[in-house]
Coordinates of C-alpha atoms in Angstrom, one line a residue:
X6 CA -37.3 -15.7 -23.7
X7 CA -40.6 -17.1 -25.0
X8 CA -43.3 -14.4 -25.1
X9 CA -46.0 -16.8 -23.9
X10 CA -43.8 -17.9 -21.0
X11 CA -43.3 -14.3 -20.0
X12 CA -47.1 -13.6 -20.0
X13 CA -47.6 -16.7 -17.8
X14 CA -44.9 -15.7 -15.4
X15 CA -46.5 -12.2 -15.0
X16 CA -49.9 -13.8 -14.4
X17 CA -48.5 -16.1 -11.7
X18 CA -46.7 -13.3 -10.0
X19 CA -49.8 -11.1 -10.1
X20 CA -51.9 -13.9 -8.7
X21 CA -49.5 -14.6 -5.8
X22 CA -49.2 -10.9 -4.9
X23 CA -53.0 -10.4 -4.9
X24 CA -53.6 -13.7 -3.0
X25 CA -51.4 -12.2 -0.3
X26 CA -53.8 -9.3 0.0
X27 CA -51.8 -6.8 -2.0
X28 CA -52.6 -5.7 -5.5
X29 CA -52.6 -1.9 -6.0
X30 CA -52.3 0.3 -3.0
X31 CA -55.4 2.1 -1.8
X32 CA -56.1 4.9 -4.3
X33 CA -58.7 7.2 -5.8
X34 CA -60.2 6.5 -9.1
X35 CA -62.6 8.5 -11.3
X36 CA -65.8 6.7 -12.0
X37 CA -68.1 8.6 -14.4
X38 CA -68.6 12.0 -12.8
X39 CA -67.6 10.8 -9.3
X40 CA -64.5 9.8 -7.4
X41 CA -64.2 6.3 -5.8
X42 CA -61.8 5.0 -3.1
X43 CA -60.4 1.7 -4.2
X44 CA -59.0 -0.7 -1.5
X45 CA -57.5 -4.0 -2.4
X46 CA -58.7 -3.5 -6.0
X47 CA -62.3 -3.1 -4.9
X48 CA -64.6 0.0 -4.5
X49 CA -64.7 0.9 -0.8
X50 CA -67.2 3.1 1.1
X51 CA -65.8 4.4 4.4
X52 CA -68.4 3.6 7.1
X53 CA -66.3 5.3 9.7
X54 CA -65.9 6.6 13.2
X55 CA -63.3 8.9 14.6
X56 CA -61.9 8.2 18.0
X57 CA -61.8 10.8 20.7
X58 CA -58.5 12.6 20.9
X59 CA -57.0 10.7 23.9
X60 CA -58.7 7.3 23.4
X61 CA -55.9 5.7 21.4
X62 CA -53.0 6.8 23.6
X63 CA -52.7 3.3 25.2
X64 CA -53.8 -0.2 24.1
X65 CA -55.4 -0.7 27.5
X66 CA -57.7 2.1 27.0
X67 CA -58.7 0.7 23.6
X68 CA -59.6 -2.8 24.9
X69 CA -63.3 -2.0 25.4
X70 CA -63.5 0.1 22.3
X71 CA -63.1 -2.5 19.6
X72 CA -66.4 -4.4 20.4
X73 CA -68.3 -1.1 20.3
X74 CA -67.0 -0.3 16.8
X75 CA -68.0 -3.7 15.6
X76 CA -71.5 -3.4 17.1
X77 CA -72.1 -0.2 15.1
X78 CA -71.1 -2.0 11.9
X79 CA -68.1 0.3 11.2
X80 CA -65.6 -0.8 8.6
X81 CA -63.1 1.9 9.3
X82 CA -61.8 3.7 12.4
X83 CA -60.1 7.2 12.2
X84 CA -57.1 7.2 14.6
X85 CA -55.0 10.1 15.7
X86 CA -51.2 9.8 15.5
X87 CA -49.5 12.1 18.0
X88 CA -46.1 13.6 17.1
X89 CA -45.2 14.1 20.7
X90 CA -45.7 10.3 21.3
X91 CA -43.7 9.0 18.4
X92 CA -40.8 11.4 18.7
X93 CA -40.6 12.4 22.3
X94 CA -36.9 12.8 21.9
X95 CA -35.6 14.4 18.7
X96 CA -34.6 11.8 16.1
X97 CA -35.7 8.8 18.1
X98 CA -39.0 7.3 16.9
X99 CA -41.3 4.8 18.6
X100 CA -44.2 3.3 16.6
X101 CA -45.0 0.4 18.9
X102 CA -48.4 1.8 19.9
X103 CA -49.4 2.2 16.3
X104 CA -48.2 -1.2 15.3
X105 CA -50.3 -2.7 18.0
X106 CA -53.3 -0.6 16.9
X107 CA -52.9 -1.8 13.3
X108 CA -52.7 -5.4 14.3
X109 CA -55.8 -5.1 16.5
X110 CA -57.7 -3.4 13.7
X111 CA -56.9 -6.3 11.4
X112 CA -58.2 -8.8 14.0
X113 CA -61.5 -6.9 14.1
X114 CA -61.7 -6.6 10.3
X115 CA -61.4 -2.8 10.4
X116 CA -59.5 -0.4 8.1
X117 CA -57.7 2.6 9.5
X118 CA -57.4 6.2 8.5
X119 CA -54.5 7.8 10.4
X120 CA -54.8 11.5 11.4
X121 CA -51.4 13.1 11.7
X122 CA -51.5 15.4 14.7
X123 CA -48.2 17.1 13.8
X124 CA -47.4 20.8 13.6
X125 CA -51.1 21.7 14.0
X126 CA -54.2 20.2 15.7
X127 CA -57.3 22.4 15.8
X128 CA -55.2 25.4 14.9
X129 CA -52.9 25.0 17.9
X130 CA -49.6 23.2 18.0
X131 CA -50.6 21.2 21.1
X132 CA -49.2 17.9 19.9
X133 CA -45.8 19.0 18.9
X134 CA -43.0 17.4 21.0
X135 CA -41.6 19.3 24.0
X136 CA -38.3 19.8 22.2
X137 CA -40.1 21.7 19.5
X138 CA -42.2 23.8 21.9
X139 CA -39.2 24.8 24.1
X140 CA -37.0 25.9 21.2
X141 CA -38.9 29.0 20.0
X142 CA -35.8 30.5 18.5
X143 CA -35.5 27.6 16.0
X144 CA -39.2 26.7 15.7
X145 CA -41.0 30.1 15.8
X146 CA -44.6 30.7 16.7
X147 CA -47.1 32.8 14.9
X148 CA -47.2 36.5 16.1
X149 CA -50.4 38.6 16.1
X150 CA -50.6 42.2 14.9
X151 CA -49.3 43.4 18.3
X152 CA -46.3 41.1 18.2
X153 CA -47.6 38.6 20.7
X154 CA -46.7 35.0 20.2
X155 CA -49.5 32.5 19.8
X156 CA -49.5 28.8 20.5
X157 CA -49.3 28.1 16.7
X158 CA -46.1 27.1 14.9
X159 CA -45.4 29.4 12.0
X160 CA -46.0 27.9 8.6
X161 CA -43.3 30.2 7.2
X162 CA -40.5 28.5 9.1
X163 CA -38.3 26.1 7.2
X164 CA -37.2 24.5 10.4
X165 CA -40.8 23.8 11.4
X166 CA -41.5 22.3 8.0
X167 CA -38.3 20.2 7.9
X168 CA -39.0 18.7 11.4
X169 CA -42.6 17.9 10.5
X170 CA -41.6 16.3 7.2
X171 CA -38.9 14.2 8.9
X172 CA -41.5 12.8 11.4
X173 CA -44.1 12.3 8.8
X174 CA -41.7 10.5 6.5
X175 CA -40.9 8.2 9.4
X176 CA -44.6 7.6 9.9
X177 CA -45.1 6.7 6.2
X178 CA -42.1 4.4 6.2
X179 CA -43.4 2.6 9.3
X180 CA -46.9 2.2 7.7
X181 CA -45.3 0.9 4.4
X182 CA -43.1 -1.6 6.3
X183 CA -45.8 -3.1 8.6
X184 CA -48.9 -2.8 6.4
X185 CA -48.2 -2.7 2.7
X186 CA -49.0 -6.4 2.4
X187 CA -52.3 -6.1 4.3
X188 CA -53.5 -2.6 3.4
X189 CA -55.2 -2.0 6.8
X190 CA -54.3 1.8 6.5
X191 CA -56.3 3.2 3.6
X192 CA -55.9 7.0 3.8
X193 CA -54.0 9.7 5.7
X194 CA -55.2 13.1 7.0
X195 CA -52.0 15.2 7.6
X196 CA -52.6 17.7 10.4
X197 CA -56.1 18.5 11.7
X198 CA -58.2 21.6 11.3
X199 CA -55.5 24.0 10.3
X200 CA -56.4 27.6 10.9
X201 CA -55.6 30.9 12.5
X202 CA -57.3 31.9 15.8
X203 CA -57.3 35.3 17.4
X204 CA -55.4 36.8 14.4
X205 CA -56.4 36.6 10.8
X206 CA -52.8 36.1 9.7
X207 CA -49.2 35.6 10.9
X208 CA -47.2 38.8 11.6
X209 CA -43.9 37.0 12.3
X210 CA -41.0 38.7 10.3
X211 CA -40.9 35.7 8.0
X212 CA -44.6 36.1 7.2
X213 CA -44.3 39.9 6.8
X214 CA -41.7 39.4 4.2
X215 CA -43.9 37.0 2.2
X216 CA -46.9 39.3 2.5
X217 CA -45.1 42.2 1.0
X218 CA -43.6 40.3 -1.9
X219 CA -45.4 39.6 -5.2
X220 CA -48.1 36.9 -5.2
X221 CA -46.4 33.7 -6.4
X222 CA -46.6 32.8 -10.0
X223 CA -48.5 29.6 -9.4
X224 CA -51.4 31.5 -7.9
X225 CA -51.4 33.9 -10.9
X226 CA -51.3 31.0 -13.3
X227 CA -54.2 29.3 -11.5
X228 CA -56.3 32.5 -11.5
X229 CA -55.8 33.0 -15.2
X230 CA -56.4 29.4 -16.1
X231 CA -59.5 29.0 -13.9
X232 CA -60.9 32.6 -14.0
X233 CA -64.4 31.5 -15.1
X234 CA -64.6 28.6 -12.6
X235 CA -63.2 30.4 -9.4
X236 CA -65.3 30.3 -6.3
X237 CA -67.4 33.6 -6.3
X238 CA -65.6 35.0 -3.2
X239 CA -62.2 34.9 -4.8
X240 CA -63.4 35.8 -8.2
X241 CA -65.1 39.0 -6.8
X242 CA -62.2 40.0 -4.7
X243 CA -59.8 39.7 -7.7
X244 CA -62.1 41.5 -10.0
X245 CA -62.8 44.4 -7.6
X246 CA -59.1 44.9 -7.2
X247 CA -58.7 45.2 -11.0
X248 CA -57.9 41.6 -12.0
X249 CA -54.2 42.3 -11.9
X250 CA -51.7 39.6 -12.8
X251 CA -48.8 41.1 -10.9
X252 CA -48.4 42.6 -7.4
X253 CA -48.4 41.7 -3.7
X254 CA -51.4 40.3 -1.9
X255 CA -53.1 43.6 -1.2
X256 CA -52.5 44.9 -4.7
X257 CA -54.2 41.8 -6.2
X258 CA -57.0 41.3 -3.8
X259 CA -57.4 44.6 -1.8
X260 CA -56.7 45.4 1.8
X261 CA -58.7 43.6 4.4
X262 CA -59.3 40.5 6.4
X263 CA -60.2 38.4 3.4
X264 CA -56.9 39.1 1.8
X265 CA -55.1 38.3 5.1
X266 CA -57.0 35.0 5.1
X267 CA -56.2 34.2 1.4
X268 CA -52.5 34.9 2.1
X269 CA -52.4 32.5 5.0
X270 CA -54.5 29.9 3.2
X271 CA -52.0 29.8 0.4
X272 CA -49.0 29.4 2.6
X273 CA -50.7 26.7 4.7
X274 CA -51.4 24.9 1.5
X275 CA -47.8 25.2 0.3
X276 CA -46.6 23.8 3.7
X277 CA -49.1 20.9 3.4
X278 CA -48.1 20.3 -0.2
X279 CA -44.5 19.8 0.7
X280 CA -45.4 17.5 3.7
X281 CA -47.8 15.4 1.7
X282 CA -45.5 15.1 -1.4
X283 CA -42.7 13.9 0.9
X284 CA -45.0 11.3 2.5
X285 CA -46.4 10.1 -0.8
X286 CA -42.9 9.7 -2.2
X287 CA -42.4 7.0 0.4
X288 CA -45.9 5.4 0.4
X289 CA -48.5 7.1 -1.8
X290 CA -51.8 6.6 0.0
X291 CA -54.6 9.1 -0.6
X292 CA -54.2 12.2 1.6
X293 CA -56.7 14.9 2.4
X294 CA -57.0 17.9 4.7
X295 CA -59.9 18.9 6.9
X296 CA -61.4 22.2 8.0
X297 CA -63.3 23.6 11.0
X298 CA -66.2 25.4 9.4
X299 CA -66.6 29.2 9.9
X300 CA -69.7 30.3 11.7
X301 CA -72.2 33.0 10.6
X302 CA -71.1 36.5 11.6
X303 CA -67.6 35.5 12.6
X304 CA -64.6 37.3 11.0
X305 CA -61.3 35.7 10.1
X306 CA -59.4 35.1 13.3
X307 CA -62.6 34.6 15.2
X308 CA -63.0 31.2 13.6
X309 CA -60.1 28.9 12.5
X310 CA -59.5 31.0 9.4
X311 CA -57.3 30.2 6.4
X312 CA -58.1 26.5 6.6
X313 CA -59.3 24.5 3.6
X314 CA -62.7 26.2 3.6
X315 CA -64.9 26.6 0.5
X316 CA -64.3 30.3 -0.1
X317 CA -60.5 29.6 0.0
X318 CA -60.4 26.3 -1.9
X319 CA -58.9 27.8 -5.0
X320 CA -55.8 29.1 -3.3
X321 CA -55.6 25.8 -1.5
X322 CA -55.7 24.0 -4.9
X323 CA -53.1 26.4 -6.3
X324 CA -50.6 25.7 -3.6
X325 CA -51.6 22.1 -2.7
X326 CA -51.4 20.1 -5.9
X327 CA -50.4 16.9 -3.9
X328 CA -53.6 17.2 -1.7
X329 CA -56.2 14.7 -3.0
X330 CA -59.3 16.6 -1.6
X331 CA -60.5 19.0 1.0
X332 CA -63.0 17.9 3.7
X333 CA -65.4 19.6 6.2
X334 CA -65.8 18.8 9.9
X335 CA -69.4 19.4 11.1
X336 CA -70.5 21.0 14.4
X337 CA -73.3 23.1 12.9
X338 CA -76.7 22.0 11.3
X339 CA -76.2 23.4 7.8
X340 CA -75.1 20.0 6.4
X341 CA -76.4 20.3 2.8
X342 CA -75.3 23.9 2.5
X343 CA -71.7 23.2 3.3
X344 CA -71.5 20.0 1.3
X345 CA -72.9 21.7 -1.7
X346 CA -70.1 24.3 -1.4
X347 CA -67.4 21.6 -1.1
X348 CA -68.6 19.8 -4.2
X349 CA -69.5 22.8 -6.4
X350 CA -66.3 22.4 -8.4
X351 CA -66.8 18.6 -8.9
X352 CA -64.6 17.6 -5.9
X353 CA -65.3 14.3 -4.0
X354 CA -66.9 14.5 -0.5
X355 CA -65.6 12.8 2.6
X356 CA -66.9 13.7 6.1
X357 CA -64.0 12.8 8.5
X358 CA -65.7 14.3 11.5
X359 CA -69.3 15.0 12.6
X360 CA -70.7 15.6 16.0
X361 CA -72.0 12.3 17.3
X362 CA -75.6 13.3 17.6
X363 CA -79.1 11.9 16.7
X364 CA -78.7 13.1 13.1
X365 CA -75.7 11.0 12.0
X366 CA -77.6 8.0 10.6
X367 CA -79.6 10.1 8.2
X368 CA -76.7 12.2 7.2
X369 CA -74.5 9.2 6.6
X370 CA -76.9 7.9 4.1
X371 CA -77.4 11.3 2.5
X372 CA -73.6 11.6 2.0
X373 CA -73.5 8.4 0.0
X374 CA -76.7 9.2 -1.8
X375 CA -76.8 12.8 -2.8
X376 CA -73.0 13.2 -3.2
X377 CA -72.0 9.6 -3.9
X378 CA -69.4 10.4 -1.2
X379 CA -66.2 8.6 -0.2
X380 CA -67.3 8.2 3.4
X381 CA -68.7 9.4 6.7
X382 CA -67.4 9.4 10.3
X383 CA -68.9 10.7 13.6
X384 CA -66.5 12.0 16.1
X385 CA -65.8 10.3 19.5
X386 CA -67.4 7.1 18.1
X387 CA -66.6 5.2 21.2
X388 CA -68.4 7.6 23.5
X389 CA -71.8 6.0 23.2
X390 CA -73.7 3.4 21.2
X391 CA -76.0 4.4 18.4
X392 CA -78.4 1.7 17.3
X393 CA -79.7 3.8 14.4
X394 CA -76.2 4.4 13.1
X395 CA -75.4 0.7 13.4
X396 CA -78.5 -0.1 11.4
X397 CA -77.8 2.5 8.8
X398 CA -74.3 1.4 8.4
X399 CA -75.5 -2.2 8.0
X400 CA -78.0 -1.0 5.3
X401 CA -75.3 0.9 3.4
X402 CA -72.9 -2.0 3.7
X403 CA -75.5 -4.4 2.1
X404 CA -76.1 -1.8 -0.6
X405 CA -72.5 -1.2 -1.4
X406 CA -72.3 -3.4 -4.6
X407 CA -75.4 -1.7 -5.9
X408 CA -74.0 1.8 -5.0
X409 CA -70.6 1.3 -6.5
X410 CA -71.8 -0.4 -9.7
X411 CA -74.1 2.6 -10.4
X412 CA -71.7 5.3 -9.2
X413 CA -71.1 8.2 -11.5
X414 CA -73.9 7.3 -13.8
X415 CA -76.6 9.8 -12.6
X416 CA -78.6 6.9 -11.3
X417 CA -78.3 7.6 -7.5
X418 CA -80.1 10.4 -5.7
X419 CA -80.6 11.3 -2.1
X420 CA -82.9 13.4 0.1
X421 CA -82.5 14.8 3.6
X422 CA -85.7 16.0 5.3
X423 CA -86.4 17.9 8.5
X424 CA -89.3 19.9 9.9
X425 CA -88.0 23.1 8.3
X426 CA -87.3 21.2 5.0
X427 CA -90.2 18.8 4.8
X428 CA -90.3 18.0 1.1
X429 CA -88.3 18.1 -2.1
X430 CA -88.6 16.9 -5.7
X431 CA -85.9 14.9 -7.5
X432 CA -85.9 13.5 -11.1
X433 CA -84.4 10.2 -12.1
X434 CA -84.9 8.9 -15.6
X435 CA -88.5 9.5 -16.7
X436 CA -89.9 10.0 -13.2
X437 CA -90.3 12.8 -10.7
X438 CA -90.1 11.7 -7.0
X439 CA -91.9 14.0 -4.6
X440 CA -90.3 13.1 -1.3
X441 CA -91.8 14.2 2.0
X442 CA -91.0 13.7 5.6
X443 CA -92.9 10.8 7.2
X444 CA -94.3 13.2 9.8
X445 CA -96.2 15.0 7.0
X446 CA -98.7 12.1 7.2
X447 CA -101.3 13.3 9.7
X448 CA -101.7 9.8 11.1
X449 CA -98.0 9.2 11.8
X450 CA -97.3 9.2 15.6
X451 CA -95.3 12.3 16.4
X452 CA -96.5 14.3 13.4
X453 CA -97.8 17.1 15.7
X454 CA -94.7 17.4 17.8
X455 CA -92.1 20.1 17.4
X456 CA -89.2 17.7 17.4
X457 CA -89.0 15.9 14.0
X458 CA -86.1 13.5 13.6
X459 CA -83.9 13.8 10.5
X460 CA -85.2 11.6 7.6
X461 CA -83.2 10.5 4.6
X462 CA -83.5 8.3 1.6
X463 CA -81.3 6.9 -1.2
X464 CA -82.9 6.1 -4.5
X465 CA -81.0 4.0 -7.0
X466 CA -82.4 3.3 -10.6
X467 CA -81.7 -0.2 -11.8
X468 CA -84.1 -0.3 -14.7
X469 CA -86.3 2.0 -16.8
X470 CA -89.1 1.6 -14.3
X471 CA -87.3 -0.1 -11.4
X472 CA -85.8 1.5 -8.3
X473 CA -84.5 0.7 -4.9
X474 CA -85.5 3.1 -2.2
X475 CA -83.5 2.9 1.1
X476 CA -83.6 5.0 4.2
X477 CA -85.8 6.1 7.0
X478 CA -88.7 8.5 7.6
X479 CA -89.8 9.2 4.0
X480 CA -93.0 9.1 2.0
X481 CA -92.7 9.3 -1.8
X482 CA -95.2 9.9 -4.6
X483 CA -94.5 9.7 -8.4
X484 CA -95.2 11.5 -11.6
X485 CA -94.0 11.2 -15.2
X486 CA -91.4 13.9 -15.9
X487 CA -91.8 13.5 -19.7
X488 CA -95.6 13.4 -20.0
X489 CA -97.6 15.2 -17.4
X490 CA -100.8 13.6 -18.8
X491 CA -99.7 10.2 -17.8
X492 CA -100.5 8.7 -14.4
X493 CA -97.9 6.7 -12.5
X494 CA -98.8 3.8 -10.4
X495 CA -97.0 1.3 -8.2
X496 CA -96.8 -2.0 -10.1
X497 CA -95.0 -3.8 -7.2
X498 CA -93.3 -2.8 -3.9
X499 CA -91.3 -5.3 -2.0
X500 CA -89.4 -4.8 1.3
X501 CA -86.2 -6.9 1.5
X502 CA -82.5 -7.2 2.1
X503 CA -79.4 -8.0 0.2
X504 CA -77.8 -11.2 1.4
X505 CA -74.4 -11.8 -0.2
X506 CA -75.4 -9.4 -3.0
X507 CA -78.6 -11.3 -3.7
X508 CA -82.0 -9.5 -3.2
X509 CA -84.3 -11.4 -0.9
X510 CA -87.9 -10.3 -0.3
X511 CA -89.0 -10.1 3.3
X512 CA -92.6 -9.1 2.5
X513 CA -94.7 -7.8 -0.4
X514 CA -96.1 -4.4 0.5
X515 CA -99.6 -3.4 -0.5
X516 CA -102.8 -2.1 1.2
X517 CA -102.0 0.1 4.2
X518 CA -98.2 0.0 3.6
X519 CA -98.6 1.8 0.3
X520 CA -101.8 3.6 1.1
X521 CA -103.6 1.5 -1.4
X522 CA -101.1 2.2 -4.1
X523 CA -100.7 5.9 -3.5
X524 CA -97.2 6.1 -2.1
X525 CA -94.0 4.4 -1.0
X526 CA -93.4 4.9 2.7
X527 CA -90.5 3.9 5.1
X528 CA -91.7 5.0 8.5
X529 CA -89.5 7.0 10.9
X530 CA -89.1 4.1 13.2
X531 CA -87.7 1.9 10.5
X532 CA -84.5 1.7 8.5
X533 CA -85.3 -0.4 5.4
X534 CA -84.9 -1.1 1.7
X535 CA -87.8 -1.3 -0.7
X536 CA -87.7 -2.4 -4.4
X537 CA -90.2 -0.4 -6.4
X538 CA -91.5 -1.0 -9.8
X539 CA -93.5 1.7 -11.5
X540 CA -95.9 1.8 -14.5
X541 CA -97.7 4.4 -16.5
X542 CA -101.4 4.6 -17.3
X543 CA -103.7 7.1 -19.0

């Protein structure tokens, strides 16, 4: 066959496939030093919201929800899939609810991330079908140190794993069948907030047997290969126990709750790895696992321990090679602290769940700015309307081409400011940006109050002296990072918007808006974008 004809045929087939909305499946791609989600062959930022646990159990209940999601400028909704609903009777599957949800999401131009509430949801096995719950002999539960059964299916049971895999495979087959052409479903979160509660580890006979045997070879291999990059908690425990390369869990890491937690974390990751690998074999969407964060002063078992937490991430990676990334759920205020821990080994950041509070708009921007993250998603997104989140999502959506084209190039920085963290300094190119909370300006209304709203900004460098500053509640001054003897002035500051990727100036800022050329300011009551051009003078 003629070579030129073959090339033309391939081109035509590729064009037809892509014109039908296909192309490659949603996937993760490395871009510079960051990771990007690609959907329908284009970079995609998840401007998400997670539904409350029971909202998507009927289509009738969802009717008033779709307009609320659109009003807040979401592009993605995170939707639970309940094992007990799709397989109420063993071996008989019903996906009619989820087919209807996918179709409705398409009508509303929304993508979906499905959350598989299978063997575990928030540590417990509350969404397992009745036929699983009632057959404890075949599907055993975790036992605590006193031999008491907990409402948690044991990760050491092959029967539990096989049943979960079978249902998950059916889910992935269903998604592939109804959605491969449209790619409405872009990622999967298998299980939800895995972890042990009221006991640091499982004492079921199956678990006891595993605890007493030698630590698996893949863990030893990981420790040896990554010994200089291990998280400090694991590195210290291994070192203090003698850095052994053979022995059981207590011999390698010492006796105590941390070892109990490491042990459970590894076997949770092995379970998840087998589940995810089986699902990806059918339809290889990106898949991640999420964690309920441990709270200060709490011991393993007092929080959902052994989940994909920062101090356990190495054992999760050792056992969970099919897992694409680990994610934190937020119900505490230490946003930057925890995200720094999740990204300290160069991993991508995605926030699948955050308490739907007054801080979410600022934190959403900070996720994309400081971490160049994959996405952000408040929980129970349908519960109320947030005008600030809607405006921030609209801003991020308009900036998406600028964000994605500069991703991984060290040209994007972010700040998050509060009353206790009022200022910070960042460096981009030849300039230092001293960023302060808007309320540090004495004339700003509210500056003398105790309750300061969260402020955040994204700064993107687009030229040697040119930057876009976007966000809310910030005031920025500039200095030359290379030559401290040089002064830096504002050559031009414009407020504007991106309309179909074209920058349009709304107004030129000078005088009071820049304090006569002293600073760039986006007040607390605004969510805006400013294009800033700097210059140097003696």
